[in-house]
XYZ file of C-alpha atoms in Angstrom:
612
model
C -0.746 -43.012 21.941
C -3.779 -43.858 20.386
C -3.071 -44.778 15.960
C -6.076 -45.844 13.950
C -5.235 -46.900 10.764
C -1.673 -47.392 11.728
C -0.639 -49.134 8.077
C -1.315 -45.761 6.298
C 0.647 -44.024 9.066
C 2.988 -46.513 7.737
C 2.790 -46.229 4.220
C 2.545 -41.667 3.715
C 5.801 -41.396 6.566
C 7.763 -43.986 6.742
C 9.571 -42.749 8.906
C 7.422 -42.255 11.482
C 6.503 -46.154 12.285
C 10.788 -45.957 13.958
C 9.127 -43.380 16.295
C 6.057 -45.619 17.314
C 8.797 -48.658 17.764
C 10.393 -46.374 20.681
C 7.723 -45.750 21.812
C 7.021 -49.801 21.951
C 10.502 -50.409 23.664
C 10.645 -48.125 26.399
C 7.406 -45.955 26.207
C 6.098 -48.676 29.410
C 8.591 -47.363 31.229
C 8.228 -44.224 31.193
C 3.743 -44.414 32.104
C 3.580 -43.861 27.886
C 1.318 -46.237 25.737
C 1.023 -47.765 22.283
C -3.191 -48.606 21.080
C -2.332 -49.643 17.369
C -5.048 -50.564 15.100
C -5.718 -51.648 11.158
C -7.957 -53.592 9.661
C -5.400 -55.094 6.924
C -2.046 -55.646 9.038
C -0.066 -57.583 6.543
C 3.342 -55.690 5.953
C 3.359 -53.365 8.294
C 3.431 -55.123 11.822
C 7.391 -55.756 11.663
C 9.615 -58.401 13.627
C 10.631 -55.040 16.538
C 7.204 -53.977 16.298
C 5.437 -57.027 17.378
C 8.503 -58.033 19.809
C 7.443 -55.305 22.590
C 3.948 -54.990 22.136
C 2.305 -57.534 24.869
C -1.344 -57.118 24.380
C -2.571 -58.638 20.845
C -6.134 -58.542 20.028
C -7.473 -60.314 16.205
C -11.128 -59.329 15.481
C -12.293 -61.148 12.421
C -10.050 -61.283 9.406
C -10.358 -62.280 6.210
C -7.387 -63.691 5.885
C -4.968 -66.519 7.297
C -2.443 -64.163 6.897
C -3.205 -61.225 8.261
C -3.917 -63.617 11.502
C -0.804 -64.901 11.393
C 0.930 -61.098 11.225
C -0.503 -60.184 14.156
C -1.358 -63.408 16.644
C 1.395 -66.024 14.845
C -1.418 -67.947 14.493
C -4.549 -68.468 11.528
C -6.775 -69.220 14.207
C -8.473 -65.505 13.675
C -9.772 -66.006 9.713
C -12.247 -68.358 11.046
C -13.859 -66.935 13.187
C -17.874 -67.065 13.168
C -19.832 -63.921 11.123
C -22.846 -62.333 12.767
C -20.606 -62.115 16.484
C -19.339 -58.718 16.016
C -16.790 -58.195 18.512
C -16.067 -61.645 18.629
C -12.010 -61.652 19.198
C -8.583 -63.412 20.075
C -6.513 -61.923 22.501
C -3.365 -63.342 23.351
C -0.746 -61.910 25.585
C 2.906 -62.643 25.829
C 3.696 -66.056 24.829
C -0.026 -67.315 25.932
C -2.397 -69.037 23.428
C -4.911 -67.303 22.231
C -8.155 -66.827 24.531
C -12.094 -65.920 22.825
C -13.097 -62.717 24.089
C -15.605 -60.577 23.623
C -14.831 -56.413 23.542
C -17.244 -54.352 24.897
C -19.132 -51.761 22.801
C -17.705 -48.334 23.646
C -21.475 -46.263 24.066
C -23.282 -47.167 26.424
C -26.375 -49.250 26.340
C -25.358 -51.033 22.418
C -25.628 -54.363 23.317
C -21.865 -56.685 23.182
C -23.779 -58.370 20.066
C -24.818 -55.600 17.013
C -23.908 -52.111 16.052
C -26.777 -50.529 16.792
C -28.030 -52.883 20.490
C -29.550 -55.978 19.339
C -29.084 -58.497 21.529
C -26.204 -61.057 21.113
C -27.244 -64.912 19.905
C -28.581 -66.980 22.674
C -25.758 -69.279 22.699
C -23.647 -66.704 22.582
C -21.518 -67.231 25.646
C -21.641 -64.270 28.746
C -18.809 -61.649 28.138
C -16.082 -62.041 30.669
C -13.538 -58.835 31.331
C -10.689 -58.639 31.269
C -9.035 -57.063 33.938
C -7.070 -54.863 34.289
C -6.251 -54.191 30.106
C -7.045 -50.704 30.493
C -7.827 -48.926 33.406
C -10.929 -47.834 34.538
C -12.633 -49.818 31.344
C -15.007 -50.935 32.833
C -15.974 -47.358 33.974
C -17.115 -47.115 30.350
C -20.083 -49.033 31.587
C -21.466 -47.415 34.811
C -24.274 -45.573 34.910
C -22.603 -42.361 35.538
C -20.985 -42.322 32.057
C -22.530 -40.481 29.469
C -20.603 -40.223 25.481
C -22.832 -37.274 24.510
C -24.280 -37.640 21.206
C -21.525 -39.379 19.182
C -20.240 -42.532 20.055
C -18.318 -45.152 19.140
C -14.725 -44.834 18.779
C -14.221 -40.987 17.872
C -16.280 -40.938 21.200
C -13.216 -43.035 23.158
C -10.235 -40.101 23.757
C -13.314 -37.590 25.249
C -14.386 -40.507 27.417
C -11.084 -41.709 28.769
C -9.992 -38.628 28.941
C -12.912 -38.170 31.235
C -12.005 -41.644 32.786
C -8.153 -40.500 33.969
C -9.691 -37.199 35.339
C -11.724 -38.729 37.890
C -8.791 -41.101 38.439
C -6.965 -37.713 40.282
C -4.493 -37.997 36.608
C -4.614 -35.451 34.323
C -3.460 -38.255 30.360
C 0.287 -37.102 29.742
C -0.705 -34.473 26.265
C 2.031 -36.780 23.870
C 1.865 -33.448 21.015
C 1.696 -29.892 21.217
C -2.745 -29.043 20.095
C -1.918 -27.757 16.512
C -1.525 -24.662 15.012
C -4.358 -22.062 14.887
C -6.269 -20.931 12.169
C -5.479 -17.171 13.933
C -2.542 -15.597 15.263
C -2.401 -12.085 16.801
C 1.006 -10.169 16.033
C 1.100 -9.555 20.313
C 1.630 -13.499 20.870
C 4.793 -13.132 19.895
C 6.210 -10.017 19.146
C 9.279 -9.605 17.432
C 8.071 -12.416 14.701
C 5.869 -12.399 11.427
C 5.220 -15.561 12.036
C 4.464 -18.722 14.474
C 6.432 -21.830 13.762
C 5.345 -25.609 14.515
C 8.340 -27.982 15.930
C 6.958 -31.983 16.548
C 10.391 -32.622 17.169
C 11.932 -30.522 19.862
C 7.453 -29.651 21.188
C 6.885 -26.377 20.985
C 6.050 -23.451 18.905
C 7.920 -20.861 18.363
C 8.750 -17.641 16.779
C 9.954 -17.211 13.749
C 11.262 -13.951 12.798
C 12.804 -12.165 9.412
C 15.803 -9.269 10.685
C 16.077 -7.899 6.597
C 19.550 -9.855 5.986
C 18.538 -11.631 3.391
C 15.723 -12.245 0.788
C 12.615 -13.687 1.063
C 9.533 -14.997 -0.842
C 5.908 -15.891 0.394
C 4.335 -18.049 -2.874
C 0.459 -18.962 -2.306
C -2.513 -18.749 -4.494
C -5.161 -15.666 -4.729
C -6.413 -14.787 -0.888
C -4.331 -17.180 0.785
C -2.575 -14.261 2.992
C 0.065 -12.958 1.143
C -0.524 -9.589 1.273
C -0.943 -9.805 4.989
C 2.387 -12.322 4.881
C 4.500 -9.464 3.636
C 2.825 -6.710 6.030
C 4.091 -8.524 8.639
C 7.136 -9.008 7.546
C 7.950 -5.418 7.220
C 6.411 -5.461 11.266
C 9.157 -7.627 12.103
C 12.033 -6.850 9.645
C 13.409 -3.948 12.877
C 14.827 -0.583 10.919
C 14.786 -0.548 7.964
C 14.472 2.438 4.374
C 11.756 0.929 2.675
C 11.091 1.396 -0.874
C 7.437 -0.696 -1.792
C 5.657 -2.161 -5.469
C 2.432 -2.219 -4.463
C 0.584 -3.806 -7.918
C -2.020 -5.196 -6.366
C -2.787 -1.402 -4.035
C -3.143 -3.730 -1.054
C -0.775 -2.437 0.762
C -3.001 1.358 0.929
C -4.254 2.436 3.435
C -2.515 0.195 6.248
C 0.427 0.781 8.245
C 3.038 0.589 5.785
C 1.936 4.078 4.102
C 3.113 5.099 7.391
C 6.680 3.468 7.875
C 8.924 5.880 8.937
C 11.916 5.031 6.599
C 9.622 4.786 3.595
C 11.217 5.955 0.154
C 9.182 5.552 -2.655
C 5.548 3.585 -2.892
C 4.970 2.537 -6.338
C 1.089 1.773 -7.135
C -0.819 -0.103 -10.940
C -0.792 1.938 -13.854
C 2.285 3.889 -13.127
C 5.572 1.315 -15.163
C 7.610 4.579 -15.784
C 8.232 5.204 -11.235
C 7.851 2.023 -10.873
C 11.312 1.544 -13.296
C 12.801 4.967 -11.760
C 12.659 3.710 -8.269
C 14.376 0.042 -9.621
C 17.284 1.759 -11.217
C 17.832 4.125 -7.937
C 17.653 0.335 -5.389
C 20.107 -1.262 -7.809
C 22.304 2.264 -8.450
C 22.202 2.040 -3.731
C 22.913 -1.658 -4.294
C 26.442 -0.568 -6.546
C 27.492 1.943 -3.971
C 27.288 0.019 -0.828
C 28.944 -2.445 -2.900
C 31.849 -0.526 -3.830
C 31.851 1.722 -0.060
C 33.640 -0.587 2.884
C 31.041 0.808 4.638
C 27.936 3.215 6.025
C 26.683 1.887 8.275
C 22.663 1.659 9.348
C 19.848 0.258 9.027
C 19.314 -2.097 5.862
C 16.993 -1.305 2.652
C 14.049 -3.202 1.695
C 12.741 -3.578 -1.200
C 8.604 -5.192 -1.347
C 7.317 -6.115 -4.437
C 3.954 -7.298 -3.776
C 2.695 -8.563 -7.174
C 6.058 -10.140 -9.176
C 3.177 -11.730 -11.631
C 1.956 -8.739 -11.905
C 5.281 -6.619 -11.789
C 6.002 -9.085 -15.184
C 2.618 -8.154 -17.039
C 2.943 -4.726 -17.341
C 6.657 -3.979 -16.706
C 7.257 -6.751 -20.096
C 7.039 -4.250 -22.435
C 8.878 -1.470 -21.028
C 12.461 -0.470 -21.636
C 12.766 -3.639 -23.789
C 12.198 -5.263 -20.673
C 14.383 -3.200 -17.936
C 12.377 -3.704 -15.239
C 13.007 -7.392 -14.915
C 16.776 -7.309 -14.593
C 17.090 -4.914 -12.965
C 15.297 -6.844 -9.574
C 17.354 -9.964 -10.238
C 20.604 -7.804 -9.919
C 18.823 -6.320 -6.683
C 18.532 -10.199 -5.488
C 22.140 -11.213 -6.735
C 24.047 -8.397 -5.438
C 21.693 -6.955 -2.352
C 22.901 -9.458 0.405
C 26.138 -8.437 -0.134
C 25.212 -4.176 -0.020
C 22.912 -4.200 3.239
C 19.972 -4.587 0.790
C 16.849 -7.185 0.815
C 13.540 -8.334 -1.239
C 10.607 -9.103 -0.579
C 8.411 -10.883 -3.092
C 4.998 -11.917 -3.314
C 3.789 -14.064 -6.023
C 2.515 -17.181 -7.162
C 3.414 -20.667 -8.535
C 6.166 -18.617 -11.141
C 8.169 -17.866 -8.467
C 9.429 -21.510 -6.760
C 11.283 -22.287 -9.896
C 13.991 -20.232 -12.080
C 16.287 -16.921 -11.503
C 14.657 -15.941 -8.371
C 14.199 -18.568 -6.927
C 17.787 -19.579 -7.669
C 18.899 -16.180 -5.577
C 16.530 -16.391 -2.980
C 16.760 -19.186 0.229
C 13.815 -18.061 1.918
C 11.080 -19.594 0.382
C 7.169 -19.881 2.443
C 4.369 -21.213 0.509
C 1.163 -20.530 0.991
C -1.894 -22.772 -0.039
C -1.600 -24.237 -4.012
C -3.909 -25.141 -6.244
C -2.448 -27.905 -6.840
C 0.082 -29.740 -4.200
C 2.718 -31.293 -6.597
C 3.872 -27.599 -7.101
C 5.545 -27.865 -2.724
C 7.397 -30.959 -4.207
C 8.994 -29.867 -7.068
C 9.507 -26.480 -5.201
C 12.033 -29.160 -2.788
C 9.501 -31.118 0.105
C 9.373 -34.181 0.221
C 5.676 -35.108 -0.753
C 4.799 -36.804 3.615
C 5.343 -32.361 3.890
C 2.980 -31.254 1.701
C 0.654 -30.093 4.795
C -3.083 -31.633 4.380
C -4.785 -28.126 5.508
C -2.955 -24.955 4.367
C -6.057 -22.491 5.616
C -5.444 -18.449 4.818
C -2.097 -17.514 6.869
C -0.678 -20.897 6.702
C 2.807 -21.266 5.114
C 5.423 -24.087 4.562
C 9.351 -23.439 4.007
C 10.137 -24.873 0.652
C 14.058 -26.232 1.815
C 13.239 -27.712 5.209
C 9.221 -28.664 6.008
C 8.780 -26.593 8.509
C 4.858 -25.089 9.170
C 4.357 -21.940 10.328
C 1.004 -18.925 11.171
C 1.452 -15.701 10.291
C 0.575 -13.585 12.413
C -2.413 -10.729 11.484
C -1.508 -6.721 12.445
C -3.302 -6.478 15.240
C -4.353 -2.061 15.972
C -3.609 -1.084 19.507
C -6.511 -0.002 21.717
C -6.614 3.680 19.961
C -7.010 1.783 16.958
C -3.776 2.218 15.374
C -0.782 0.034 14.221
C 2.092 0.291 16.089
C 4.394 3.054 15.023
C 7.827 0.445 13.226
C 10.871 2.164 14.495
C 12.644 4.498 12.510
C 16.466 3.487 10.133
C 19.871 5.112 11.421
C 22.316 5.858 8.713
C 22.573 7.832 5.327
C 19.062 7.358 3.623
C 18.914 6.501 0.076
C 17.043 9.062 -2.650
C 13.490 9.437 -2.066
C 11.597 8.624 -5.159
C 7.684 10.413 -5.153
C 5.254 9.975 -7.892
C 4.995 12.605 -10.392
C 1.282 14.665 -9.698
C -1.100 14.173 -12.705
C -1.413 18.041 -13.263
C 0.452 21.184 -11.816
C -0.308 24.947 -12.167
C 1.815 27.831 -12.281
C 1.156 28.422 -8.832
C 3.374 25.149 -8.040
C 5.814 26.108 -10.960
C 6.134 25.595 -14.568
C 6.648 22.191 -14.205
C 7.890 19.684 -11.826
C 10.302 16.881 -11.942
C 13.407 14.463 -10.562
C 12.928 12.355 -7.463
C 11.134 14.357 -5.621
C 8.091 16.144 -7.914
C 9.295 19.367 -7.144
C 9.441 22.319 -9.382
C 12.108 22.617 -11.254
C 13.382 26.063 -12.912
C 13.264 26.547 -16.601
C 15.690 25.708 -18.398
C 17.385 28.566 -19.850
C 18.475 29.706 -23.875
C 16.721 28.220 -26.669
C 14.700 24.694 -26.299
C 12.606 22.456 -28.390
C 9.126 21.198 -27.237
C 7.932 18.469 -29.087
C 5.323 15.986 -28.791
C 1.952 14.485 -30.486
C -1.471 16.274 -31.050
C -2.903 17.529 -27.872
C 0.237 16.383 -25.183
C 0.716 19.714 -24.195
C 3.060 21.522 -26.539
C 1.496 25.452 -26.809
C 0.680 24.771 -23.100
C 4.182 24.152 -22.491
C 5.620 26.681 -24.451
C 3.238 28.936 -22.291
C 4.471 28.115 -18.691
C 8.115 28.133 -20.093
C 7.512 31.510 -21.922
C 5.962 32.599 -18.306
C 8.280 31.250 -16.446
C 10.365 34.014 -17.984
C 7.985 37.021 -18.244
C 8.863 36.497 -14.288
C 12.628 36.476 -14.253
C 13.618 40.637 -13.165
C 15.275 40.971 -16.158
C 12.599 39.230 -18.098
C 10.973 40.713 -21.212
C 7.503 40.385 -23.181
C 8.732 37.797 -26.192
C 8.204 37.597 -29.308
C 5.206 34.413 -30.459
C 5.119 33.566 -33.403
C 2.827 30.318 -35.484
C 2.165 29.227 -38.639
C -0.185 32.518 -40.420
C 2.583 34.128 -40.342
C 3.961 32.693 -43.178
C 1.113 33.992 -45.421
C 2.039 37.804 -47.136
C 0.939 39.749 -44.378
C 2.145 37.979 -41.864
C 6.151 37.116 -43.073
C 5.588 41.861 -43.190
C 4.795 41.948 -39.732
C 7.074 39.101 -38.330
C 9.698 41.131 -40.359
C 9.415 44.339 -38.825
C 9.005 42.809 -34.802
C 12.748 40.837 -35.024
C 14.132 43.968 -36.833
C 14.331 44.965 -32.729
C 13.198 42.453 -30.718
C 15.715 40.796 -28.270
C 14.598 38.447 -25.665
C 12.657 35.063 -25.608
C 10.897 34.144 -29.634
C 7.589 31.772 -28.937
C 7.427 29.610 -32.575
C 4.457 27.464 -31.895
C 3.514 25.118 -34.611
C 7.691 24.511 -36.365
C 7.234 21.951 -38.926
C 4.469 23.888 -40.916
C 7.187 27.049 -41.039
C 9.480 24.037 -42.356
C 10.914 25.735 -46.228
C 8.684 29.146 -45.674
C 10.459 32.150 -46.273
C 9.507 32.611 -42.158
C 11.652 29.763 -40.972
C 14.640 31.924 -42.923
C 14.036 34.812 -41.115
C 13.675 33.417 -36.983
C 16.940 31.245 -38.504
C 18.502 35.262 -39.385
C 17.585 36.518 -36.589
C 19.175 33.985 -34.141
C 22.049 34.102 -35.672
C 22.496 37.844 -35.278
C 20.965 38.459 -31.433
C 21.708 36.212 -29.028
C 17.952 35.954 -27.383
C 16.629 32.403 -27.104
C 14.148 30.653 -28.915
C 11.533 28.507 -27.866
C 10.603 26.274 -30.423
C 7.330 23.775 -30.217
C 6.567 21.438 -32.999
C 4.827 17.589 -33.775
C 6.771 14.658 -32.408
C 6.540 12.749 -36.270
C 6.510 15.463 -37.643
C 9.900 17.026 -36.025
C 12.213 13.889 -36.123
C 11.391 13.668 -39.723
C 13.563 17.013 -40.643
C 17.164 17.273 -41.522
C 17.922 20.881 -41.350
C 15.920 23.488 -40.926
C 15.422 25.423 -37.332
C 14.070 22.536 -35.330
C 17.232 21.097 -37.060
C 18.970 24.095 -35.389
C 17.483 24.340 -31.996
C 18.142 20.386 -31.398
C 21.870 21.047 -31.737
C 21.824 23.192 -28.391
C 20.401 19.688 -26.452
C 17.987 21.173 -24.059
C 14.249 20.224 -24.952
C 10.969 19.332 -23.777
C 9.691 15.515 -25.024
C 5.734 14.927 -24.365
C 4.545 11.556 -24.401
C 7.098 9.834 -25.973
C 6.157 6.438 -26.980
C 9.663 4.508 -27.996
C 12.990 5.798 -26.104
C 14.214 6.086 -30.056
C 12.448 9.071 -29.697
C 14.929 11.077 -28.396
C 17.663 10.888 -31.116
C 17.184 14.583 -32.784
C 18.671 15.741 -28.199
C 20.526 13.224 -28.941
C 19.099 10.576 -25.686
C 17.331 7.694 -24.737
C 13.735 8.532 -23.243
C 12.197 6.668 -20.457
C 8.505 6.039 -21.478
C 6.165 6.409 -19.412
C 3.306 4.681 -20.309
C 0.069 7.275 -18.011
C -0.665 9.382 -21.811
C -1.462 13.193 -19.163
C -1.316 16.111 -20.778
C 1.976 17.796 -19.943
C 3.414 14.421 -18.970
C 7.237 13.848 -20.316
C 10.711 14.205 -19.859
C 13.303 17.001 -19.872
C 16.295 17.015 -21.759
C 18.955 19.396 -20.731
C 22.031 18.497 -21.845
C 21.913 14.371 -22.101
C 19.962 14.492 -18.662
C 16.741 13.179 -18.664
C 14.257 14.262 -16.158
C 10.359 12.852 -15.844
C 8.458 16.369 -15.740
C 4.666 17.372 -15.241
C 4.101 20.596 -16.991
C 1.632 23.275 -16.230
C -0.796 22.883 -18.796
C -3.047 24.762 -17.682
C -1.377 28.131 -16.392
C -3.413 30.633 -14.008
C -3.882 33.728 -15.838
C -3.061 37.122 -14.693
C -4.737 39.289 -12.218
């Protein structure tokens, strides 16, 4: 075992020095030899180390104290200058002897590092017999060191000499972890860990039995680590929040247990996913046992989630995630989180037992996370992670497709499936229904009775009224609805409206109802609604109608059934007696269906197909 500059080793890894003393004490009897070299031995050559080192060599040193530490005599400080390689050698208790150290590179002179001849007065160099087995062979004409010379070439030369003697050198440590490890190198694992204390490299598994966090700077392998973790966790039900689009097009999208996928820019869907997972935690916690596979919530991009969901539902997303982290382990729900340095501290870190850190721009962050300074890796290529609770270093396994170019399929989960949640489409036609919505974005039946439709300009109020009217006309008992607009508030319109309402018993569609407030037309419609069993489909501007306290809008709102398009605030459902979920995607026809206090996100067919 050759240690160059062991003083630096002793300062940076003080506990390692005890291991060197142990090697020096028992190594010789086991065929293990220790070679230590340093420029400043003062203070690091302990009495235990000196007692177990028989051969000591001191080149010229500057201070007498350094010579005393090595040889127990000050003579090494008195060696003449201009004689590189001149040294004092001492074995046991014998007095020191002058020796001339042979150069490692063949052809170099003994007196000068550049090959200059030694002074004429220099004594003939006499090799020390058997100081190292095969040392004299280094100067043999058949030995070549290649382009590198000096101490850097010494390990290769010694290994070559040992092989020529028919012996392979003892490998004290296993090779370091490679920078790229394929997944088939450790089946069932997500990383390969290095354990120098047991001279082994062993797979690291994650059975989805607890939360796990992967921290790192950008482009250090966070998303790849998440993919490897999901491939190694076994059968599970999976919810994915992919805020960086790093998982799109990967094998994660084909996971057999996938129940929801949240992309960037769809905060309403993401909030619904977190709410449903929190409900799963609550249900499973209250039940004795549901059995089946665990539920995994994978969030790729904690920092992006905080930024995107900060103003959604009053910060509800963060509160829901913290609740899942706190109560999930007892309910068989595990969370996989990736993100930056902010995950190393705060409420998230307090709830997560397993934190792995990839490369961070500031190594001090790892010290603050609990690592000791000597446990902070000096080099972290992409995918090299260190566990913050004990300093274990591992290399993340890379996804590896099979011979057909496809990734191996994950095993299907078992047991009762949790809710499935689909993102709402950006557009719907009447061929798919008047609207699609709910957790699985399926076609919805048209609400019965009178319905209030509210929304800001260009949000699709008129199209929603048309879609509802078309859905009712298509029913077996459906009749053509009567359409009423702002033009019916004039003299001619009132006369026509009054005649039309006398015998009409079906549905009346009223658009721009806020423009009829306080008019004779509104009184006619209220009178018709009071004496018949017909239904009213009433639509108007959200802001204008919210300020009305009587009239047709308030009368229809008492039924607590309606559609609110593109709400900007939860309080805009006050007319219908609810707080609305807010969707930041301002798509025409995107809104919330309210049915007696129950809110369902929907996408309305805003461009009904023309009839034959």
